Coordinates of C-alpha atoms in Angstrom, one line a residue:
M152 CA -13.6 -25.8 -43.7
G153 CA -10.2 -24.0 -44.1
K154 CA -11.9 -20.9 -45.6
Y155 CA -14.2 -20.6 -42.5
L156 CA -11.3 -20.8 -40.1
L157 CA -9.3 -18.2 -42.1
G158 CA -12.4 -16.0 -42.2
S159 CA -12.9 -16.3 -38.4
V160 CA -9.3 -15.5 -37.7
L161 CA -9.4 -12.4 -40.0
V162 CA -12.6 -11.2 -38.3
A163 CA -11.1 -11.7 -34.9
L164 CA -7.9 -9.9 -35.9
I165 CA -9.9 -6.9 -37.3
A166 CA -12.0 -6.8 -34.2
L167 CA -8.9 -6.8 -32.0
L168 CA -7.3 -4.0 -34.0
F169 CA -10.5 -1.9 -33.9
V170 CA -10.9 -2.4 -30.1
N171 CA -7.2 -1.6 -29.5
Y172 CA -7.5 1.6 -31.6
A173 CA -10.7 2.6 -29.9
V174 CA -9.2 2.1 -26.4
K175 CA -6.1 4.2 -27.2
N176 CA -8.1 7.0 -28.8
S177 CA -10.7 7.3 -26.0
D178 CA -8.0 7.6 -23.2
V179 CA -9.4 4.6 -21.5
S180 CA -6.0 3.3 -20.7
K181 CA -5.0 6.7 -19.2
K182 CA -8.1 6.6 -17.1
I183 CA -7.3 3.1 -15.9
D184 CA -3.8 4.1 -15.1
E185 CA -5.0 7.0 -13.1
A186 CA -7.6 4.9 -11.2
T187 CA -5.0 2.3 -10.3
D188 CA -2.4 4.8 -9.3
V189 CA -2.8 4.4 -5.5
P190 CA -0.4 4.5 -2.6
S191 CA 1.2 1.2 -2.0
G192 CA 3.9 -0.6 -0.1
E193 CA 5.5 -3.8 0.8
F194 CA 7.5 -5.4 3.6
D195 CA 9.8 -8.5 3.8
T196 CA 8.7 -10.0 7.1
I197 CA 6.1 -9.4 9.8
N198 CA 5.9 -11.0 13.2
I199 CA 4.6 -10.5 16.7
K200 CA 6.9 -10.0 19.7
E201 CA 6.2 -9.6 23.4
N202 CA 7.8 -6.5 24.9
S203 CA 9.2 -6.2 28.4
D204 CA 6.3 -4.0 29.6
G205 CA 3.7 -6.7 28.7
T206 CA 2.6 -5.1 25.4
Y207 CA 2.9 -6.7 22.0
S208 CA 4.6 -5.4 18.9
L209 CA 3.8 -6.2 15.3
V210 CA 7.3 -5.9 13.8
L211 CA 7.6 -5.1 10.1
S212 CA 11.1 -5.3 8.6
D213 CA 12.3 -3.8 5.4
V214 CA 9.2 -1.7 4.8
K215 CA 8.9 0.2 1.5
L216 CA 6.1 2.8 1.1
Y217 CA 5.3 4.4 -2.3
S218 CA 3.1 7.5 -2.7
S219 CA 2.1 6.4 -6.2
R220 CA 2.7 3.6 -8.7
I221 CA 3.7 5.7 -11.7
G222 CA 5.8 8.7 -12.4
S223 CA 7.9 10.7 -10.0
R224 CA 6.9 9.7 -6.5
T225 CA 8.0 9.6 -2.8
M226 CA 9.5 6.3 -1.5
C227 CA 10.1 5.7 2.2
K228 CA 11.9 2.7 3.7
G229 CA 12.8 1.4 7.1
N230 CA 11.5 -0.8 9.9
I231 CA 8.2 -0.2 11.8
D232 CA 6.9 -1.5 15.1
I233 CA 3.2 -1.2 15.9
V234 CA 2.6 -1.6 19.6
F235 CA -0.7 -3.0 21.0
P236 CA -1.8 -3.5 24.6
R237 CA -2.8 -7.2 24.0
E238 CA -1.6 -10.0 21.8
K239 CA -5.1 -10.5 20.5
D240 CA -5.1 -7.0 19.0
A241 CA -1.7 -7.6 17.3
K242 CA -3.0 -10.9 15.9
L243 CA -6.1 -9.2 14.5
V244 CA -4.1 -6.6 12.6
L245 CA -1.7 -9.3 11.5
K246 CA -4.7 -11.0 9.9
F247 CA -5.4 -7.8 7.9
R248 CA -1.8 -7.0 7.3
H249 CA -2.3 -6.3 3.6
N250 CA -3.7 -2.8 4.5
I251 CA -0.8 -1.7 6.7
A252 CA 1.6 -0.4 3.9
P253 CA -1.1 1.4 1.8
L254 CA -2.6 3.1 4.8
L255 CA 0.9 4.3 6.0
A256 CA 1.7 5.4 2.4
K257 CA -1.5 7.3 1.8
P258 CA -0.4 10.6 3.3
L259 CA 2.9 10.5 1.2
R260 CA 0.9 12.0 -1.7
G261 CA 0.6 15.3 -0.1
I262 CA 4.1 15.7 1.5
E263 CA 7.7 15.9 0.3
P264 CA 10.3 13.3 1.3
G265 CA 11.9 15.7 3.7
E266 CA 8.6 16.3 5.4
A267 CA 7.8 12.6 5.7
V268 CA 10.7 11.9 8.0
T269 CA 9.8 14.6 10.5
K270 CA 7.8 13.9 13.6
E271 CA 4.8 15.7 12.0
G272 CA 5.1 13.6 8.8
K273 CA 5.3 10.4 10.8
D274 CA 2.3 11.5 13.0
I275 CA 0.2 12.0 9.8
M276 CA 1.1 8.5 8.6
I277 CA 0.3 7.0 12.0
Q278 CA -3.0 8.7 12.1
S279 CA -3.8 7.4 8.6
L280 CA -3.1 3.9 9.8
K281 CA -5.2 4.3 12.9
D282 CA -8.1 5.9 11.0
G283 CA -8.0 3.2 8.3
Y284 CA -8.1 0.3 10.7
A285 CA -10.8 2.0 12.8
A286 CA -13.0 2.6 9.8
Q287 CA -12.6 -0.7 8.1
Y288 CA -12.2 -3.2 11.0
D289 CA -13.2 -1.2 14.1
I290 CA -9.7 -1.7 15.5
K291 CA -8.9 1.2 17.8
T292 CA -6.3 -0.3 20.2
F293 CA -3.0 1.0 18.7
K294 CA -0.8 2.0 21.6
D295 CA 2.2 3.3 19.6
V296 CA 3.9 3.2 16.2
K297 CA 7.7 3.4 16.1
F298 CA 9.8 4.0 13.0
H299 CA 13.4 2.7 12.9
D300 CA 16.1 3.5 10.3
F301 CA 13.4 5.5 8.4
S302 CA 14.3 7.5 5.3
C303 CA 12.5 8.9 2.3
S304 CA 13.5 10.0 -1.2
K305 CA 12.0 11.0 -4.5
I306 CA 12.2 8.3 -7.2
K307 CA 11.2 8.2 -10.9

C-alpha cells in the first residue's frame, strides 16, 4: 500500500509542477493580474445624517480611492458627503455601499493626481458615481456630493 501512496504523491507533484510551468509560460497569471487590476477604494465608516435643510447625507470618513491595484497609481483620500433629498434614497445607496469607492475611483485612471483635486476632476468622479448607480440600481436622486480634506498623490 505504501508504494501506491508514494506513486500517487509523485504523480500529483509532477502534475503540479507541470501546471505551474504551463501557467507561467502562457502568461495566464499576467492576464489574470490585468483583468483584476480595477479601480478600488475603501472607507472607515459610513452613516446617514439629517441636514438642517431637510436633506440627508451619507457621510463617508477616511475614504481612500485607488486608480489601480498594481504598479504606480493615483491614490486620493479624504471625507465625502453624498446628499440626497430623502432618507429613503440615502438608505438605498447605503445598502449598495460596496460600489461607492470603485465608482468614484474609476475616472482616476485617466487623470493625474493634480487634476483629480480640481473642480473638474471632482465633477468627473461625481458623474461616474451618479452614472454607475443610475445604470446598476436606477438610483438618480443624488442632490450633491461634497469632498472634505481631499488630496491625491502618486504611489508605487
